[in-house]
Coordinates of C-alpha atoms in Angstrom, one line a residue:
M2 CA 90.4 -36.1 137.2
D3 CA 93.1 -38.8 137.6
R4 CA 91.2 -42.0 137.0
R5 CA 93.4 -43.8 139.5
L6 CA 91.6 -42.1 142.3
F7 CA 88.3 -43.9 141.7
L8 CA 89.7 -47.1 143.0
I9 CA 91.1 -45.6 146.1
G10 CA 87.7 -44.5 147.3
A11 CA 86.3 -47.8 146.1
A12 CA 88.7 -49.8 148.2
S13 CA 87.2 -48.7 151.4
M14 CA 83.9 -50.4 150.4
S15 CA 85.5 -53.5 149.0
A16 CA 84.8 -55.6 152.1
V17 CA 81.1 -55.6 151.4
G18 CA 81.7 -56.1 147.7
V19 CA 79.7 -53.1 146.6
I20 CA 80.8 -49.8 145.1
G21 CA 78.4 -47.0 144.4
G22 CA 75.6 -49.5 144.5
C23 CA 77.2 -51.7 141.9
A24 CA 78.6 -55.2 142.7
L25 CA 82.2 -55.8 142.1
T26 CA 82.6 -58.0 139.1
P27 CA 85.4 -60.2 137.9
A28 CA 87.2 -59.6 134.7
S29 CA 85.8 -61.7 131.9
P30 CA 87.7 -62.3 128.6
S31 CA 84.3 -62.6 126.7
A32 CA 83.4 -59.1 127.7
Y33 CA 86.0 -57.8 125.3
S34 CA 84.1 -58.9 122.2
I35 CA 83.1 -55.9 120.1
S36 CA 80.4 -55.7 117.5
P37 CA 81.6 -54.0 114.3
I38 CA 80.3 -50.7 113.1
D39 CA 78.1 -50.6 110.0
P40 CA 80.1 -49.0 107.1
G41 CA 77.2 -46.7 106.5
E42 CA 77.3 -45.4 110.1
H43 CA 81.1 -44.9 109.8
S44 CA 80.7 -42.9 106.6
K45 CA 78.1 -40.6 108.2
T46 CA 80.4 -40.1 111.1
I47 CA 83.3 -39.1 108.9
E48 CA 81.1 -36.8 106.9
A49 CA 80.1 -35.1 110.1
L50 CA 83.7 -34.6 111.1
K51 CA 84.8 -32.8 107.9
P52 CA 86.5 -29.5 108.4
P53 CA 84.0 -26.7 109.0
K54 CA 86.0 -23.8 107.5
R55 CA 89.4 -24.5 105.9
K56 CA 90.7 -27.1 103.4
R57 CA 93.8 -27.2 105.6
P58 CA 92.3 -27.0 109.0
V59 CA 93.7 -25.3 112.1
I60 CA 93.5 -27.4 115.3
A61 CA 93.9 -26.3 118.9
V62 CA 94.6 -28.8 121.6
V63 CA 93.9 -26.9 124.8
V64 CA 95.6 -27.6 128.1
D65 CA 95.0 -26.2 131.6
K66 CA 97.7 -24.8 133.8
E67 CA 96.5 -27.1 136.6
G68 CA 97.1 -30.2 134.5
S69 CA 95.6 -32.1 131.6
E70 CA 95.8 -35.8 130.9
T71 CA 99.0 -37.1 129.3
T72 CA 97.6 -39.3 126.5
D73 CA 94.5 -37.2 125.9
T74 CA 96.8 -34.3 125.1
I75 CA 99.9 -35.7 123.4
V76 CA 98.3 -38.4 121.2
P77 CA 95.8 -36.2 119.2
H78 CA 98.4 -33.6 118.7
A79 CA 100.9 -36.1 117.5
V80 CA 98.5 -38.1 115.2
L81 CA 97.2 -34.9 113.5
S82 CA 100.7 -33.3 113.3
L83 CA 102.2 -36.5 111.8
S84 CA 99.4 -36.6 109.2
G85 CA 100.7 -33.4 107.7
L86 CA 97.2 -32.4 106.8
A87 CA 96.6 -29.6 109.4
D88 CA 98.2 -26.9 111.4
V89 CA 98.1 -28.2 115.0
H90 CA 98.9 -26.3 118.1
V91 CA 98.9 -27.0 121.9
V92 CA 97.3 -23.9 123.3
A93 CA 97.1 -22.7 126.9
A94 CA 96.4 -19.5 128.9
S95 CA 100.2 -18.9 129.3
S96 CA 103.4 -20.1 127.7
Y97 CA 104.7 -21.7 131.0
P98 CA 105.3 -25.5 131.0
V99 CA 102.3 -27.6 131.9
E100 CA 102.7 -30.7 134.1
L101 CA 100.4 -33.3 132.6
F102 CA 98.9 -36.1 134.7
P103 CA 99.9 -38.7 135.5
A104 CA 103.2 -38.0 133.8
L105 CA 105.4 -35.7 131.6
T106 CA 105.6 -31.9 131.3
I107 CA 105.1 -30.1 128.0
V108 CA 105.6 -26.6 126.7
P109 CA 102.4 -25.0 125.1
Q110 CA 103.0 -23.8 121.6
M111 CA 100.7 -20.8 121.7
T112 CA 98.7 -18.8 124.2
F113 CA 95.0 -18.2 123.8
E114 CA 95.8 -14.6 123.0
D115 CA 98.4 -15.5 120.4
F116 CA 96.0 -18.0 118.8
D117 CA 93.2 -15.4 118.6
D118 CA 95.5 -12.8 117.1
R119 CA 96.7 -15.3 114.4
Y120 CA 93.5 -17.1 113.6
R121 CA 90.7 -14.4 113.9
E122 CA 88.2 -16.8 112.3
G123 CA 88.9 -19.3 115.1
A124 CA 89.9 -22.9 115.0
D125 CA 88.4 -25.6 112.8
Y126 CA 88.8 -28.1 115.6
V127 CA 89.3 -27.6 119.4
I128 CA 90.5 -30.8 121.2
V129 CA 89.8 -30.8 124.9
P130 CA 91.7 -33.3 127.1
A131 CA 90.6 -34.4 130.5
S132 CA 91.8 -31.7 133.0
H133 CA 92.1 -31.6 136.8
R134 CA 89.9 -28.5 136.9
I135 CA 86.9 -29.1 134.6
D136 CA 85.6 -25.5 135.1
S137 CA 88.8 -23.6 134.4
P138 CA 87.9 -19.9 134.2
K139 CA 90.4 -19.4 131.3
L140 CA 89.7 -22.6 129.4
V141 CA 85.9 -22.9 129.5
P142 CA 85.0 -19.4 128.1
W143 CA 87.6 -19.9 125.3
I144 CA 86.2 -23.2 124.3
A145 CA 82.7 -21.7 124.2
Q146 CA 84.0 -18.7 122.2
Q147 CA 85.6 -21.1 119.6
A148 CA 82.3 -23.1 119.3
G149 CA 80.6 -19.8 118.6
K150 CA 83.0 -19.3 115.7
N151 CA 81.8 -22.7 114.3
A152 CA 84.7 -24.8 115.5
T153 CA 84.1 -28.5 116.0
V154 CA 84.8 -29.2 119.7
I155 CA 86.2 -32.6 120.7
G156 CA 86.1 -33.7 124.3
I157 CA 88.6 -36.6 124.8
C158 CA 87.8 -38.8 127.8
A159 CA 86.6 -36.7 130.8
G160 CA 87.3 -33.7 128.7
A161 CA 83.6 -34.1 128.0
R162 CA 83.0 -32.6 131.4
T163 CA 84.8 -29.4 130.4
V164 CA 82.9 -29.3 127.2
A165 CA 79.7 -29.6 129.2
A166 CA 80.9 -26.8 131.5
A167 CA 81.1 -24.7 128.3
G168 CA 77.4 -25.4 127.8
L169 CA 77.9 -27.5 124.6
L170 CA 76.4 -30.9 125.5
R171 CA 72.8 -29.9 126.4
G172 CA 70.4 -31.9 124.2
R173 CA 73.2 -33.7 122.4
R174 CA 74.2 -37.3 122.3
G175 CA 77.6 -38.1 123.9
T176 CA 79.9 -40.3 125.9
T177 CA 82.9 -40.0 128.2
H178 CA 85.2 -42.2 130.3
W179 CA 83.2 -45.1 131.7
Y180 CA 83.7 -43.9 135.3
E181 CA 82.8 -40.3 134.6
V182 CA 79.4 -40.9 133.1
E183 CA 77.4 -40.5 136.3
D184 CA 79.1 -37.2 137.2
L185 CA 78.7 -35.9 133.6
L186 CA 75.0 -36.6 133.7
K187 CA 74.7 -34.7 137.0
E188 CA 76.5 -31.7 135.6
E189 CA 74.6 -31.9 132.3
P190 CA 71.3 -33.7 132.7
G191 CA 70.4 -32.7 129.2
L192 CA 73.0 -35.0 127.7
I193 CA 71.7 -38.1 125.9
P194 CA 74.2 -40.8 126.9
V195 CA 75.4 -43.3 124.2
T196 CA 77.0 -46.7 125.0
D197 CA 79.1 -49.0 122.8
R198 CA 80.6 -46.2 120.8
R199 CA 84.2 -45.1 121.2
Y200 CA 83.4 -41.6 120.0
V201 CA 80.1 -39.8 119.3
V202 CA 79.5 -36.9 116.9
D203 CA 76.5 -34.7 117.3
D204 CA 76.1 -31.4 115.5
G205 CA 79.7 -30.2 115.7
I206 CA 80.4 -31.6 119.2
V207 CA 82.4 -34.8 119.6
T208 CA 82.9 -36.8 122.8
T209 CA 84.9 -40.0 123.4
T210 CA 85.3 -42.8 125.9
G211 CA 88.4 -43.1 128.1
V212 CA 92.0 -42.1 127.4
T213 CA 92.9 -44.6 124.6
A214 CA 90.0 -43.4 122.5
S215 CA 92.3 -40.5 121.5
I216 CA 93.9 -42.8 118.9
P217 CA 90.8 -43.8 116.9
V218 CA 89.1 -40.4 117.1
S219 CA 92.3 -38.8 115.8
L220 CA 92.5 -41.1 112.9
A221 CA 88.9 -40.5 112.2
L222 CA 89.7 -36.8 111.9
V223 CA 92.6 -37.6 109.6
E224 CA 90.1 -39.5 107.4
A225 CA 87.6 -36.6 107.5
I226 CA 90.3 -34.2 106.5
G227 CA 92.4 -36.2 104.0
G228 CA 90.4 -39.2 103.0
F229 CA 90.5 -42.9 103.8
Q230 CA 93.8 -43.7 102.1
Q231 CA 95.6 -41.0 104.1
A232 CA 94.1 -42.4 107.3
E233 CA 94.9 -46.0 106.4
A234 CA 98.5 -45.2 105.6
L235 CA 99.0 -43.4 108.9
A236 CA 97.2 -46.1 110.8
S237 CA 99.4 -48.7 109.3
R238 CA 102.5 -46.7 110.2
L239 CA 101.2 -46.5 113.8
G240 CA 100.2 -50.1 114.1
V241 CA 96.4 -49.5 114.2
S242 CA 94.1 -51.8 112.4
S243 CA 90.8 -50.0 112.9
W244 CA 89.6 -46.5 113.9
T245 CA 85.9 -46.9 113.8
A246 CA 83.7 -46.1 116.9
A247 CA 83.2 -49.8 117.8
H248 CA 83.3 -50.3 121.5
N249 CA 81.9 -52.5 124.3
S250 CA 81.0 -50.4 127.2
E251 CA 80.1 -53.4 129.4
A252 CA 83.7 -54.5 129.4
F253 CA 84.7 -51.7 131.8
S254 CA 83.7 -51.7 135.5
V255 CA 85.3 -51.8 138.9
T256 CA 86.6 -55.3 139.3
R257 CA 87.8 -57.2 142.4
E258 CA 91.2 -57.6 140.8
A259 CA 91.4 -53.8 140.1
V260 CA 90.4 -53.0 143.7
W261 CA 93.0 -55.4 145.0
A262 CA 95.6 -53.8 142.7
A263 CA 94.8 -50.4 144.1
I264 CA 94.8 -51.4 147.7
S265 CA 98.1 -53.3 147.5
G266 CA 99.7 -50.5 145.6
R267 CA 98.6 -47.9 148.2
V268 CA 99.7 -50.0 151.1
A269 CA 103.2 -50.3 149.6
F270 CA 103.4 -46.5 148.9
W271 CA 106.8 -46.3 150.7
N272 CA 108.3 -48.8 148.3
R273 CA 107.3 -47.0 145.1
Q274 CA 109.7 -47.5 142.2
S275 CA 111.0 -44.8 139.9
I276 CA 110.8 -45.7 136.3
G277 CA 113.2 -43.8 134.0
I278 CA 112.2 -43.3 130.4
P279 CA 115.0 -42.1 128.1
V280 CA 113.9 -39.4 125.7
E281 CA 115.8 -38.2 122.7
S282 CA 115.2 -35.5 120.1
R283 CA 112.4 -36.7 117.7
S284 CA 111.4 -39.5 120.0
S285 CA 107.9 -40.8 119.2
A286 CA 105.4 -38.7 121.1
I287 CA 102.7 -41.3 120.9
A288 CA 104.8 -44.2 122.2
L289 CA 106.3 -42.0 124.9
A290 CA 102.8 -40.9 126.1
L291 CA 101.4 -44.4 126.2
T292 CA 104.4 -45.8 128.0
A293 CA 104.7 -43.0 130.6
D294 CA 101.0 -42.8 131.2
A295 CA 100.6 -46.6 131.8
W296 CA 103.6 -47.0 134.2
A297 CA 102.5 -43.9 136.2
R298 CA 99.1 -45.5 136.8
T299 CA 100.3 -48.7 138.5
D300 CA 100.3 -47.1 142.0
R301 CA 103.7 -48.8 142.4
S302 CA 105.8 -46.5 140.3
R303 CA 106.3 -42.9 139.1
T304 CA 107.8 -42.1 135.7
I305 CA 110.8 -39.8 135.1
A306 CA 111.6 -38.6 131.7
I307 CA 115.4 -38.6 131.3
G308 CA 117.4 -36.7 128.7
H309 CA 120.7 -35.0 128.0
E310 CA 118.9 -31.7 127.7
P311 CA 116.2 -30.3 130.0
R312 CA 114.0 -29.8 126.9
V313 CA 113.5 -32.1 124.0
E314 CA 111.4 -31.7 120.9
L315 CA 109.4 -34.9 120.0
D316 CA 108.6 -36.1 116.5
S317 CA 105.3 -34.3 116.7
G318 CA 107.0 -30.9 117.2
L319 CA 105.8 -30.7 120.8
A320 CA 108.5 -29.8 123.3
L321 CA 108.9 -31.9 126.5
A322 CA 110.3 -30.0 129.5
D323 CA 111.8 -30.7 132.9
L324 CA 113.7 -33.8 131.8
S325 CA 116.0 -35.2 134.4
D326 CA 119.8 -35.7 134.0
P327 CA 121.0 -39.1 132.8
A328 CA 122.8 -39.5 136.1
T329 CA 119.5 -39.6 138.0
K330 CA 119.2 -42.8 139.9
V331 CA 116.0 -44.8 139.1
S332 CA 114.7 -48.2 140.1
R333 CA 114.6 -49.3 136.4
M334 CA 114.9 -48.0 133.0
V335 CA 112.2 -48.6 130.4
E336 CA 112.8 -48.2 126.7
V337 CA 110.0 -46.7 124.6
E338 CA 108.7 -48.9 121.8
R339 CA 110.6 -48.2 118.6
G340 CA 108.2 -50.1 116.3
P341 CA 104.7 -48.9 115.4
A342 CA 103.9 -46.3 118.1
A343 CA 100.4 -47.4 119.0
R344 CA 101.7 -50.8 120.0
A345 CA 103.6 -49.2 122.9
L346 CA 100.6 -49.7 125.2
D347 CA 100.5 -53.5 124.7
E348 CA 104.2 -53.7 125.2
T349 CA 104.0 -51.6 128.4
L350 CA 101.1 -53.6 129.8
A351 CA 103.0 -56.8 129.2
A352 CA 106.0 -55.3 131.0
I353 CA 103.8 -54.1 133.9
S354 CA 102.3 -57.6 134.1
T355 CA 105.8 -59.1 134.4
A356 CA 106.9 -56.5 136.9
Y357 CA 103.9 -56.3 139.2
G358 CA 101.5 -59.1 138.1
E359 CA 98.6 -59.3 135.6
D360 CA 96.0 -57.8 138.0
V361 CA 98.0 -54.6 138.0
A362 CA 98.3 -54.5 134.2
R363 CA 94.5 -55.0 134.0
Y364 CA 94.0 -52.2 136.6
V365 CA 95.9 -49.9 134.3
A366 CA 94.0 -51.0 131.2
I367 CA 90.7 -50.4 133.0
Q368 CA 91.8 -46.8 133.9
V369 CA 92.7 -46.0 130.3
E370 CA 89.6 -47.8 129.0
Y371 CA 91.6 -50.3 126.9
A372 CA 90.3 -53.7 126.0
W373 CA 93.4 -55.6 127.0
A374 CA 93.1 -59.3 127.9
E375 CA 96.2 -61.5 128.5
G376 CA 98.1 -59.6 125.9
R377 CA 95.2 -59.4 123.5
S378 CA 93.6 -56.1 122.5

């Protein structure tokens, strides 16, 4: 599900100041404080994430033809590919391009059939992004099949709901995007919900909080596969200082500012801007995903990937499709961060704040469950 939609429904109830029985709350900078994770807990988590089969693991990032979330999909694939420690593939039911939401179109690298033929023992890890259709008849059985072959299954964000549809969360501890928790518990009442953890590991099944948790959980996998020094080196390269599960769940709720940002954006739908993002061969997949995802969530703009060729291979090896011609007219061009890739989100939120106001930037940050406060993260 596109997390922008929750505020649209919420807006109709904003006059009474109540959403789903919960009072609208103002954003509070103090809410962003996070208690550190005990080193012993982190060590146990990393141990539980170690490859179940191969020294050099095989990783499948699964996408659904009806659309999977942009950052949930592209970031884990990129982090793990750039680590050089695993064979990582984006896998789908067919080889046709998949339009991600809320932005970008990618080309799957393998079909389920191809993957099964090549890796008869199955994957070591299966990464499940949030998808529009949580009960996909092609995706869900394949995930369950891989779990039956002893793969570690990782539900990113609302991908936990697809993992639950595969019957893998019953009796397990887990988490998901803050707005999806209630629905997940309805679909899988046997889940034991966990708060204040960015990712949770329980007996071969991993779940994470919202969109941006894809970065720390991917680095945790790098540490589990290659050790702390490998993870630290990659994290430094990406501009990430920590990848523990530390999180503050109370920092995320429907705020007055967010509801106003949603209402005002929808009211001005006829004046929506087009944001052009130039993409070149070997562009940073992580920076591109974070940039395009954030701009597309403002309710004031849509993102258009622009390139000299209709298809471009990113630095992760993943191909981006359906790029628009450089002559395409757009409202503004936005350059992707060329420094450490993970910092692209802070840069983009700052740019959104300048373009549309701080409330809109916070609205985007809430959607991707990112602790951003006046430029601080």
